[in-house]
Short mmCIF file of C-alpha atoms in Angstrom, two decimals:
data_model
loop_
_atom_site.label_atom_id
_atom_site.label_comp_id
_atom_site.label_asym_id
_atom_site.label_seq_id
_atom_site.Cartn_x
_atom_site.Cartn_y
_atom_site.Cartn_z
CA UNK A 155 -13.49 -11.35 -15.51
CA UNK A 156 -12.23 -14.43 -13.87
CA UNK A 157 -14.83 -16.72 -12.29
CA UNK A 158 -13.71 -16.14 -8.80
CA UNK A 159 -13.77 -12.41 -8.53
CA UNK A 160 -9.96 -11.42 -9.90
CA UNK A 161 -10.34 -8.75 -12.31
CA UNK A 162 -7.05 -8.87 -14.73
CA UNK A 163 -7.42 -7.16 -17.37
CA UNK A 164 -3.86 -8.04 -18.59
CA UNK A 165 -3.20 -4.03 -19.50
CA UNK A 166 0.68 -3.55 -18.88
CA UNK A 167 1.76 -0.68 -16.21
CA UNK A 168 1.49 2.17 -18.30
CA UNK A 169 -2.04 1.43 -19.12
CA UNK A 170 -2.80 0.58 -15.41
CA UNK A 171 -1.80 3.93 -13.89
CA UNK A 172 -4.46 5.43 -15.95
CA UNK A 173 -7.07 3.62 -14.29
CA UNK A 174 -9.30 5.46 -11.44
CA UNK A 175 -11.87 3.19 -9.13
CA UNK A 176 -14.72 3.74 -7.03
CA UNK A 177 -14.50 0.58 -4.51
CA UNK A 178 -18.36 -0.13 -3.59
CA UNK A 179 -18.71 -1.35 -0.33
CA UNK A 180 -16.46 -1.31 2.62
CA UNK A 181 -13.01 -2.25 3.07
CA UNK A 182 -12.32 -5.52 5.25
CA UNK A 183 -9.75 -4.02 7.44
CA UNK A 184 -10.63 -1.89 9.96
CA UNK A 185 -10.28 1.73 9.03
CA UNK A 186 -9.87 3.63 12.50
CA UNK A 187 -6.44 0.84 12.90
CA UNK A 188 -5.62 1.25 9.37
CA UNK A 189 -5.03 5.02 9.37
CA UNK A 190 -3.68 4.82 12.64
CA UNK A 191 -0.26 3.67 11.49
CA UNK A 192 -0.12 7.30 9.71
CA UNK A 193 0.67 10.63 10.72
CA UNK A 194 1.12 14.33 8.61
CA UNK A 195 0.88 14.54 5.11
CA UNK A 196 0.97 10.89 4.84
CA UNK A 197 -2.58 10.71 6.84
CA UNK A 198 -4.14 13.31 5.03
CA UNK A 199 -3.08 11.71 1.67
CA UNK A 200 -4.16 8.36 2.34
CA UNK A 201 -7.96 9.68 4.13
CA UNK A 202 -8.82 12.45 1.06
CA UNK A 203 -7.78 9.50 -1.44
CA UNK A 204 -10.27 7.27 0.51
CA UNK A 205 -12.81 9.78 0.88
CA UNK A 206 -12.85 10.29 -2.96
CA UNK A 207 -13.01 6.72 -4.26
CA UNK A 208 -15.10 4.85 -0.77
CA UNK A 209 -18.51 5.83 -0.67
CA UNK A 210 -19.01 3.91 2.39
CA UNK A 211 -15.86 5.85 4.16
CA UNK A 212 -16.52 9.58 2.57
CA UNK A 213 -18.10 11.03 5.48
CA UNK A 214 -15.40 9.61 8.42
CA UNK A 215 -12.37 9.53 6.49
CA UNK A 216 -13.23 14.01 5.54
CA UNK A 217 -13.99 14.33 9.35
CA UNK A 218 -10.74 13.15 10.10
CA UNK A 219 -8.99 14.57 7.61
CA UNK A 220 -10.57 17.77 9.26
CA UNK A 221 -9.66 17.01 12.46
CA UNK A 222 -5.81 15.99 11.42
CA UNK A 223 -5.96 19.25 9.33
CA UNK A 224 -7.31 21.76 12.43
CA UNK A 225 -4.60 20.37 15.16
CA UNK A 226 -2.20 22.06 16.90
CA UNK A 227 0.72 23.32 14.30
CA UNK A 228 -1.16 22.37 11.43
CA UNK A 229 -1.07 25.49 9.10
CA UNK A 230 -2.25 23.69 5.75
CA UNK A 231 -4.78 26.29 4.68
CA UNK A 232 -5.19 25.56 1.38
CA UNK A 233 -6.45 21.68 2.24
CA UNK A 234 -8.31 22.81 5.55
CA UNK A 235 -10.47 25.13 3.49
CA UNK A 236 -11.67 22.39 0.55
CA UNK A 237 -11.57 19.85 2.99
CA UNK A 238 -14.02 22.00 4.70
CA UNK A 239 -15.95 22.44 1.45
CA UNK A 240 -16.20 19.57 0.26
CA UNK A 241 -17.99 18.66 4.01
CA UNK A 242 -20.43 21.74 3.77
CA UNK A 243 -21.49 20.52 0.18
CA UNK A 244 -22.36 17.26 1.77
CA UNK A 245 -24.39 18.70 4.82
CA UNK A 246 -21.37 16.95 6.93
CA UNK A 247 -19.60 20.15 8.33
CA UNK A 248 -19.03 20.61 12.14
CA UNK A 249 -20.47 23.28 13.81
CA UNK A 250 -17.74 24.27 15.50
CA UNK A 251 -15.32 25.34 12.47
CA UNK A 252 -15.18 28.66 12.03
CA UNK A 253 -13.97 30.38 8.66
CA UNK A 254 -13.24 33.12 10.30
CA UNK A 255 -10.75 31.37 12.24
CA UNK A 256 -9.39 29.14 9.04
CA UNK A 257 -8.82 33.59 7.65
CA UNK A 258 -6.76 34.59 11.06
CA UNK A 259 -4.43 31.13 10.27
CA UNK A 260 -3.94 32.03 6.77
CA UNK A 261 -3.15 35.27 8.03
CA UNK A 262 -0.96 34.19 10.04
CA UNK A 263 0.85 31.60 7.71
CA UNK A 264 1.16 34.42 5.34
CA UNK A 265 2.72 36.59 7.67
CA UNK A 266 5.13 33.58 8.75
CA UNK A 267 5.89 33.32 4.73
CA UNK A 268 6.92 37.25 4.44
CA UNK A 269 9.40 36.73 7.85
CA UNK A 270 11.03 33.71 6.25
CA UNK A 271 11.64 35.59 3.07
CA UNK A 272 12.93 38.44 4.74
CA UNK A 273 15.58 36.31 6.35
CA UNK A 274 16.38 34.89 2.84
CA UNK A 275 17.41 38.26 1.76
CA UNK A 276 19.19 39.14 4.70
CA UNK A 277 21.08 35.94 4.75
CA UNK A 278 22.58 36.75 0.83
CA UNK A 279 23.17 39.91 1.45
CA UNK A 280 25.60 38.72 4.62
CA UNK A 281 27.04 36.27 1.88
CA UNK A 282 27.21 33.01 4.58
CA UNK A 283 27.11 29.94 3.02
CA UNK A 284 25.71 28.93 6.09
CA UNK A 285 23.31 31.08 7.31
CA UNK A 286 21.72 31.49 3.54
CA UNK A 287 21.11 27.36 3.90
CA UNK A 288 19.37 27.39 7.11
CA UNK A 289 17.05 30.50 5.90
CA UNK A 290 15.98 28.50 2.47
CA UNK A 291 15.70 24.99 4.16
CA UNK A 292 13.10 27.01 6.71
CA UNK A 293 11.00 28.64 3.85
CA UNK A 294 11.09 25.57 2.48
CA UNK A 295 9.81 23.57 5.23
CA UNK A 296 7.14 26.30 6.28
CA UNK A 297 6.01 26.43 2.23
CA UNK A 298 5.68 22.31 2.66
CA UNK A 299 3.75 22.43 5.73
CA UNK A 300 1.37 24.91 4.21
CA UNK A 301 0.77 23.41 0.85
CA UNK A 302 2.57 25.29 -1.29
CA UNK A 303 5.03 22.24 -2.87
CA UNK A 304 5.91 23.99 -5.82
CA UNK A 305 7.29 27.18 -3.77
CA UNK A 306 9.29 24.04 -1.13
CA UNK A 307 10.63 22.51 -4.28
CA UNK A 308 12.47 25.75 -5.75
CA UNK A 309 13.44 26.68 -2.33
CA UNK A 310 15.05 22.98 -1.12
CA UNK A 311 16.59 22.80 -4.56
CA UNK A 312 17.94 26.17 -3.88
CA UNK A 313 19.59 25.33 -0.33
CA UNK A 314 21.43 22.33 -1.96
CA UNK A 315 23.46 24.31 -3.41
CA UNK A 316 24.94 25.67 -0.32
CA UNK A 317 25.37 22.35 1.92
CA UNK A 318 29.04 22.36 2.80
CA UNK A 319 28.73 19.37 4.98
CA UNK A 320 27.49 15.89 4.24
CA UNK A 321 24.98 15.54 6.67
CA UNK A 322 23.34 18.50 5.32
CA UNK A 323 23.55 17.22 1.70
CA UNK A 324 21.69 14.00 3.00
CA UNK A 325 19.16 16.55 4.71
CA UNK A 326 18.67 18.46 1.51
CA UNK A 327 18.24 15.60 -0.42
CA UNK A 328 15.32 14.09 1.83
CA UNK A 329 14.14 17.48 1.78
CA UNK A 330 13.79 17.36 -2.14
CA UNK A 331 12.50 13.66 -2.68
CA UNK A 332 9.78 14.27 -0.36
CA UNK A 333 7.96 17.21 -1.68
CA UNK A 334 9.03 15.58 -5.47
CA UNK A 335 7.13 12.86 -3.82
CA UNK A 336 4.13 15.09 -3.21
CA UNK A 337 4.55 16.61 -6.81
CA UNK A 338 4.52 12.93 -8.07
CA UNK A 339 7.54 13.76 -10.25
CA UNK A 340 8.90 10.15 -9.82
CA UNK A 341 11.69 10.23 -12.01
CA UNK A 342 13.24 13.41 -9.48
CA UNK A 343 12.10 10.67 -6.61
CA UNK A 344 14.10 7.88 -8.06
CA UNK A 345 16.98 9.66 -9.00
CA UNK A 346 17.42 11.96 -6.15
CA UNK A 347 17.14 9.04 -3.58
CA UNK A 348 19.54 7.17 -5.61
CA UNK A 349 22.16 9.56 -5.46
CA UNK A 350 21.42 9.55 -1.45
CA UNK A 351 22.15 5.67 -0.89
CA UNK A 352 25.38 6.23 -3.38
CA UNK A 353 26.70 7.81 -0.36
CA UNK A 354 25.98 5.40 2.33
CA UNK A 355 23.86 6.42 5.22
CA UNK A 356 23.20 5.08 7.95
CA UNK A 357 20.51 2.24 8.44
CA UNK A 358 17.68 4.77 9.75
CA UNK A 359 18.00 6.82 6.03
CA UNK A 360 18.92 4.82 3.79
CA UNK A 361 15.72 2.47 4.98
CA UNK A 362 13.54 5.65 4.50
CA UNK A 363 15.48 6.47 1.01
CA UNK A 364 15.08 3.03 -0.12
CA UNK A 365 11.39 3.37 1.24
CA UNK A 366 11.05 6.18 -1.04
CA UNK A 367 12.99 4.97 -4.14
CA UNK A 368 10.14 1.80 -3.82
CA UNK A 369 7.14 3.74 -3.80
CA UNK A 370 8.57 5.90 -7.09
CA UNK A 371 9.86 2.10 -9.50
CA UNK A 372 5.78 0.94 -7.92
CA UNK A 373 4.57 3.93 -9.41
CA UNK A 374 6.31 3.61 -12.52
CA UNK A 375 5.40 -0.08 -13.00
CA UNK A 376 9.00 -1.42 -12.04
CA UNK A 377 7.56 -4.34 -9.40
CA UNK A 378 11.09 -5.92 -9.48
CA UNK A 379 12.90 -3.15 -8.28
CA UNK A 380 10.78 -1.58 -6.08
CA UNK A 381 10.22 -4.82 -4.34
CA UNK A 382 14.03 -5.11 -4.13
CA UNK A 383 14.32 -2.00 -2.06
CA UNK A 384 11.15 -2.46 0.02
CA UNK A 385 13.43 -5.51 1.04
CA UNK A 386 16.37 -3.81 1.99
CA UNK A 387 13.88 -1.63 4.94
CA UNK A 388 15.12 -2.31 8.35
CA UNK A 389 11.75 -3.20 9.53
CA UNK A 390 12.66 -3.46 13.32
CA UNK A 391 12.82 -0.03 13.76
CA UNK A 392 9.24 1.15 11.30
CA UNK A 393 9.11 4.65 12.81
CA UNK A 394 11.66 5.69 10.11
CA UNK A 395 9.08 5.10 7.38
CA UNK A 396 6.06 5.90 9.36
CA UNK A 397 6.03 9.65 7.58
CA UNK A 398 5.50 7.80 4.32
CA UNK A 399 4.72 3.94 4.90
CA UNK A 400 3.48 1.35 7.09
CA UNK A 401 4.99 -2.20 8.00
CA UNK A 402 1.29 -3.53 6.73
CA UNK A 403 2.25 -1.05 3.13
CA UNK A 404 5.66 -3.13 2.96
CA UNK A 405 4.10 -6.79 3.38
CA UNK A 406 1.31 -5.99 0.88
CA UNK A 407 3.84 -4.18 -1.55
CA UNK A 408 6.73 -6.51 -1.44
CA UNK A 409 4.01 -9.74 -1.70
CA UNK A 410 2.05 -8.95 -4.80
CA UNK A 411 5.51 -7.25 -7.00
CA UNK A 412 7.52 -10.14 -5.51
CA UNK A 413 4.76 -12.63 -6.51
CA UNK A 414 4.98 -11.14 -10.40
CA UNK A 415 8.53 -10.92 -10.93
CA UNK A 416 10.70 -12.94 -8.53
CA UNK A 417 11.50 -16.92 -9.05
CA UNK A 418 10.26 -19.21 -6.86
CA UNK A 419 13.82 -19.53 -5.15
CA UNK A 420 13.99 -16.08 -4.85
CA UNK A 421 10.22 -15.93 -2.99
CA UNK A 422 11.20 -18.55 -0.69
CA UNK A 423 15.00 -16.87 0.11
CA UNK A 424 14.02 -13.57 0.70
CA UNK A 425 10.46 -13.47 1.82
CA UNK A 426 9.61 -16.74 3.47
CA UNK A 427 13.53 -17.20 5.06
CA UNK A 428 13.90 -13.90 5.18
CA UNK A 429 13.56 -12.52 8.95
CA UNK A 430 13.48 -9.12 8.65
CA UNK A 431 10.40 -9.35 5.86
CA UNK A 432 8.98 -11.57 8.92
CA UNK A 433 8.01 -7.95 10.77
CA UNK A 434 5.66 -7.15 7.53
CA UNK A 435 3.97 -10.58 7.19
CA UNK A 436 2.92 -9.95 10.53
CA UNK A 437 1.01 -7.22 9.83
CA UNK A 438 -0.13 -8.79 7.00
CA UNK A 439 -1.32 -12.82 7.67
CA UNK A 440 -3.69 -12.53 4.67
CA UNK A 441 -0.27 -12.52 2.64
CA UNK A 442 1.67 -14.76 4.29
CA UNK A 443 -1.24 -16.87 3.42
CA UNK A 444 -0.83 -16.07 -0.21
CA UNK A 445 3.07 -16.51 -0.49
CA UNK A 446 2.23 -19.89 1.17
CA UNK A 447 -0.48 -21.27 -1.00
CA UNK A 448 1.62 -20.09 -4.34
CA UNK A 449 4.82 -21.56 -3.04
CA UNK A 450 2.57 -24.79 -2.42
CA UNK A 451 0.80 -24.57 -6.11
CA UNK A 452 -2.49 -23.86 -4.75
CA UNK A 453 -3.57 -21.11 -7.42
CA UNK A 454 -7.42 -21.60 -5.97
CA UNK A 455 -6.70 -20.90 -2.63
CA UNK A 456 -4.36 -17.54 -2.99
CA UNK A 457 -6.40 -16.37 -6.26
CA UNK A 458 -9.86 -16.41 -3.19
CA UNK A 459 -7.80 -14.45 -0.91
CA UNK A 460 -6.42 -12.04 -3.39
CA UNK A 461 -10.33 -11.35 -4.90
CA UNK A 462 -11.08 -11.24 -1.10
CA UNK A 463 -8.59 -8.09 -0.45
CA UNK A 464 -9.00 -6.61 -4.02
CA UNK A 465 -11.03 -3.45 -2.68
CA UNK A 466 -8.96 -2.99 0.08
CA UNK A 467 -5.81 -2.88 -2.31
CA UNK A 468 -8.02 0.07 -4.41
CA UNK A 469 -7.83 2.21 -1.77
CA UNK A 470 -4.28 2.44 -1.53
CA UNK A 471 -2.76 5.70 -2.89
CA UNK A 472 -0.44 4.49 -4.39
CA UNK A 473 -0.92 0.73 -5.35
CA UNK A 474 -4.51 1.19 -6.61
CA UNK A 475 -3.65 1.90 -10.27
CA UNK A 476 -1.95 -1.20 -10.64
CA UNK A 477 -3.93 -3.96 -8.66
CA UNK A 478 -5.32 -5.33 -12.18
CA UNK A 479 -2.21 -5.78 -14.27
CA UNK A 480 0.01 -6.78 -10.74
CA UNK A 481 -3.01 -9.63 -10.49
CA UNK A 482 -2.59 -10.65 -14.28
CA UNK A 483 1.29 -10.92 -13.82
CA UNK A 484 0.83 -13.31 -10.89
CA UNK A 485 -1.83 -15.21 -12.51
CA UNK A 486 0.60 -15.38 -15.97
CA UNK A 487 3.49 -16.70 -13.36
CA UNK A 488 1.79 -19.28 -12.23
CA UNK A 489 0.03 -20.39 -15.35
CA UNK A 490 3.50 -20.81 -16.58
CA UNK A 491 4.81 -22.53 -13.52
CA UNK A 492 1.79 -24.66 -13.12
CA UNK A 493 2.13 -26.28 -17.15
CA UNK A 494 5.70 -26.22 -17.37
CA UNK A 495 6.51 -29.77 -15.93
CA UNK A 496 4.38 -31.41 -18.31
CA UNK A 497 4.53 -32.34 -21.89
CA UNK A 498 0.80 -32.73 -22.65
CA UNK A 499 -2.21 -31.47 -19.51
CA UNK A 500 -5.95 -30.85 -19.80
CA UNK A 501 -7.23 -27.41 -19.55
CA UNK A 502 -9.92 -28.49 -17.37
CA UNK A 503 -7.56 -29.61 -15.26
CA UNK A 504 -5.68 -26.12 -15.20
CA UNK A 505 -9.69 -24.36 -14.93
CA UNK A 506 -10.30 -26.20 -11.85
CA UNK A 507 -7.19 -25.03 -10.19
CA UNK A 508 -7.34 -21.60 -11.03
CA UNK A 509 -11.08 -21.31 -10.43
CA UNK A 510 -11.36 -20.26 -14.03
CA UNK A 511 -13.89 -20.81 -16.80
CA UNK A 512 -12.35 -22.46 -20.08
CA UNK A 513 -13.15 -19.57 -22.49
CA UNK A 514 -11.04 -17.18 -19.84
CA UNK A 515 -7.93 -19.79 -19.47
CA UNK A 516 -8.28 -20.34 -23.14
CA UNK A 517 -7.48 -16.70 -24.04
CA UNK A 518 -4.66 -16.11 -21.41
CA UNK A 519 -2.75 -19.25 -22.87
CA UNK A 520 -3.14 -17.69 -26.09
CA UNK A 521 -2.01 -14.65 -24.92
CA UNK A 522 0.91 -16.33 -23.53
CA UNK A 523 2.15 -18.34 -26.17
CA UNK A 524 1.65 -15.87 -28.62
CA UNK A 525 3.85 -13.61 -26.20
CA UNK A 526 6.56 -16.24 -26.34
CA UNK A 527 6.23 -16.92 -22.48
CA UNK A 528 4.80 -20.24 -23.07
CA UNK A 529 5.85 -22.51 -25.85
CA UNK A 530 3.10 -24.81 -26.45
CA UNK A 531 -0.04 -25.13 -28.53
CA UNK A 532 -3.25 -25.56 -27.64
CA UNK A 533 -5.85 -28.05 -29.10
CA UNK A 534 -9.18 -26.04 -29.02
CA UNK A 535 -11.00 -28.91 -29.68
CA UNK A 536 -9.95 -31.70 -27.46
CA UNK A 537 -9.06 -28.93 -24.59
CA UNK A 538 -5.44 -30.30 -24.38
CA UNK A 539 -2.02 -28.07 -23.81
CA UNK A 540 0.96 -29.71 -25.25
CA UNK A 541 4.27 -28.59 -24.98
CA UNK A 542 6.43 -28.12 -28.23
CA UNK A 543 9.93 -29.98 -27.26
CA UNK A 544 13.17 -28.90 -28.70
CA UNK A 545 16.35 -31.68 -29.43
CA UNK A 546 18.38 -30.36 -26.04
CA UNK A 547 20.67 -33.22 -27.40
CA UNK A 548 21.27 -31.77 -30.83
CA UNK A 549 21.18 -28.10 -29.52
CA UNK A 550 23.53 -29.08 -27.10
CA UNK A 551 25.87 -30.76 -29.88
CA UNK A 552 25.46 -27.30 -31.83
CA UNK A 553 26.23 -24.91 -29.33
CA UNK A 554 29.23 -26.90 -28.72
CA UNK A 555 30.28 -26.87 -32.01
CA UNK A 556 29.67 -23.42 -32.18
CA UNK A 557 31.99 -22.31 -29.39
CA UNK A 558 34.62 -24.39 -30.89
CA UNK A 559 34.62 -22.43 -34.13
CA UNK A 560 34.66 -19.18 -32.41
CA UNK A 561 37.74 -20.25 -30.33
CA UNK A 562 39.62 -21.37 -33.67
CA UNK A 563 39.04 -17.80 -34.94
CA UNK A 564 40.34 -16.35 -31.87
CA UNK A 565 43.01 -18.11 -32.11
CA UNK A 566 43.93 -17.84 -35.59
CA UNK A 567 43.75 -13.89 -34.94
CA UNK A 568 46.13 -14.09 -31.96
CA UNK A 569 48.75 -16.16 -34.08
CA UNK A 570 48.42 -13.58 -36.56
CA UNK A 571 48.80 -10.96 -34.13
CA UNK A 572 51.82 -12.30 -32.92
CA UNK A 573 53.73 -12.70 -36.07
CA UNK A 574 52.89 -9.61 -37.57
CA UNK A 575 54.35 -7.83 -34.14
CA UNK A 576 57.35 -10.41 -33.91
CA UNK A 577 58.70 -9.06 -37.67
CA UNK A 578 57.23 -5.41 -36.66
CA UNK A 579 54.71 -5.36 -39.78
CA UNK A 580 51.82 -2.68 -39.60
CA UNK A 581 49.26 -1.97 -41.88
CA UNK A 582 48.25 1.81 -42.34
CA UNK A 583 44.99 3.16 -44.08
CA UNK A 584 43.67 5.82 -44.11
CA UNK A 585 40.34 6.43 -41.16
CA UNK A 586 37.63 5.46 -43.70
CA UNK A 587 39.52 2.30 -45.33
CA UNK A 588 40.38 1.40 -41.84
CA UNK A 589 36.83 1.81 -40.04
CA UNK A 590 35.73 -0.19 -42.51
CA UNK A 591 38.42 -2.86 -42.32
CA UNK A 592 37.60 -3.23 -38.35
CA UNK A 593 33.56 -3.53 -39.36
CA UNK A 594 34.21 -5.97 -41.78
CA UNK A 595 37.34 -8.77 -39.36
CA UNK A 596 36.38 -10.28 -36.49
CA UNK A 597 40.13 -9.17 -34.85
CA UNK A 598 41.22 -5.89 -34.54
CA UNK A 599 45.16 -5.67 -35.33
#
């Protein structure tokens, strides 16, 4: 553990996403504001994932996610009643709900269900491309609403295969991503919104699809690319991403997978220059901060603030499983960039600025030299980094002469070439003798 708070336990994505904290103590933002900028699904997600991993937050984020899941329209039985549960197991339960009520609304839902596939029948048996679309994209949309993601899936994957239009292809696409989001079967996510931008949409969808295809390569442990289509969301208009995200969701996102994989050109060109990202930092100042103090090589400063917001980043849904290893990737980033300019530099100089002890810089240096990241050694005794320098002169002379002997082969075999076509010689083998004859020359004739 690193002296100022920063966990990093240098595990790479795939061992990240198996990790599942309890944050002790609560959050720093304010949680009524915070779940605010959510509605639907979205809402509930985010408030049952707090309520299982906030001790602090249990009791309000389950009374809301009550509240959300007992309004007008809402006809998610299957969450209302352990919802419900789990608040009755805690002695937390309102005395207004009423199972009996929660029975006449499944009732009800069910009933909804049977009509729906009804119409499904009815609409194959007419044999309208048409009508048979509009009956599964309903089922589907009442089977999402209720829960049952499994049953939307079949049904919206179904329905695609009557669009006739493109507008309803781009409907039955979103249709698909977001209960594959709900399913967590990224791969569908990534692929299906993919296929979506390949056509073009307009800037409202394609910011939600590339919303969507962000949240899937975060998931997966791809922080390059899903910061690179976090950045192409129109952020002047959020509402189109408020099913799913929040401008404060971008700003956080797009800062900490920028901060691990993007140059320090590319940080400055498009985050800090960039004036649609501006809309995120705003909801975000703790991370402007950040992108400012790294930008300025203040590793102290940014590395306080990011141990500061380190519980609040646990209770995101999605980012929690990957706040350690996204902090180890920053810290390894600016290790690098931090030793790079010099030949020879004290690691208590380095400890100081990172706010680290010398046993914990010690063993990341390590780590990144025997990674080949870093190419330096250490001296364990004396506490010194040098830098192991390479002739760039004579590597320079070498690559040139290099290039020159490849282009003196290239053109011997085009002389060749041309003679043997000017007095119309070929040579004919048979398909093993002549496989092998193309392995073995550098030209094929």
């Amino acid at each position: 553990m690193a002296d100022d708070g920063i966990e990093e336990s240098g595990a790479g994505p795939e061992q990240a996403m198996q990790v599942d904290t309890a944050v002790v103590g609560p959050p720093s933002f304010d949680f009524e504001t915070y779940i605010s900028a959510y509605t639907g699904r979205a809402r509930t997600k985010r408030l049952r994932f707090i309520a299982n991993h906030c001790p602090d937050l249990r009791k309000d984020a389950l009374l809301l996610c009550l509240e959300g899941l007992r309004s007008p329209g809402a006809v998610n039985v299957r969450d209302l009643r352990e919802v419900a549960s789990e608040l009755e197991r805690a002695g937390w339960l309102p005395a207004d709900y009423s199972e009996a009520a929660t029975a006449k609304l499944a009732a009800q839902v069910k009933d909804q269900q049977d009509r729906l596939e009804t119409e499904v029948k009815q609409s194959r048996s007419a044999v309208v491309k048409e009508n048979v679309r509009v009956a599964l994209r309903d089922l589907g949309n009442h089977l999402f609403d209720s829960g049952d993601f499994e049953g939307a899936f079949a049904s919206f994957m179904r329905a695609r295969d009557f669009c006739s239009q493109p507008s309803h292809l781009l409907e039955g696409f979103f249709s698909i991503i977001r209960t594959a989001l709900e399913l967590e079967r990224w791969e569908q996510v990534a692929t299906f919104s993919a296929r979506a931008l390949a056509d073009k949409p307009q800037p409202g969808p394609a910011s939600t699809l590339n919303a969507l295809s962000g949240l899937a390569a975060l998931v997966q442990g791809r922080y390059r690319v899903a910061a690179t289509h976090f950045l192409e969301i129109t952020l002047a208009n959020p509402d189109v991403i408020k099913p799913y995200l929040s401008p404060r969701d971008i700003g956080l996102y797009v800062t900490l997978c920028a901060l691990a994989t993007f140059t320090r050109t590319e940080l400055r060109e498009k985050l800090i220059e960039n004036p649609n990202f501006k809309h995120a930092l705003e909801h975000t100042p703790e991370f402007r901060d950040i992108l400012r103090d790294f930008l300025a090589s203040r590793p102290r400063a940014w590395r306080a603030v990011l141990a500061r917001v380190r519980n609040d980043l646990l209770l995101d849904v999605y980012l929690h499983a990957h706040v350690d290893a996204l902090f180890a990737l920053i810290t390894e980033v600016a290790l690098i960039q931090f030793v790079s300019p010099y030949i020879s530099l004290d690691m208590n100089v380095i400890a100081e600025a990172f706010a680290l002890s010398l046993p914990d810089l010690e063993q990341k240096l390590v780590a990144l030299a025997l990674s080949g990241k870093m190419n330096i050694r250490i001296d364990s005794n004396a506490k010194i980094v040098h830098k192991i320098l390479t002739n760039e002169r004579a590597a320079t002379f070498a690559q040139a002469l290099q290039t020159g002997r490849t282009f003196e082969l290239h053109c011997q075999g085009l002389l060749v070439r041309s003679l043997m076509q000017r007095h119309q010689l070929t040579i004919e083998n048979d398909q093993s003798t002549s496989a092998r004859a193309s392995n073995a020359h550098p030209f094929n004739f």
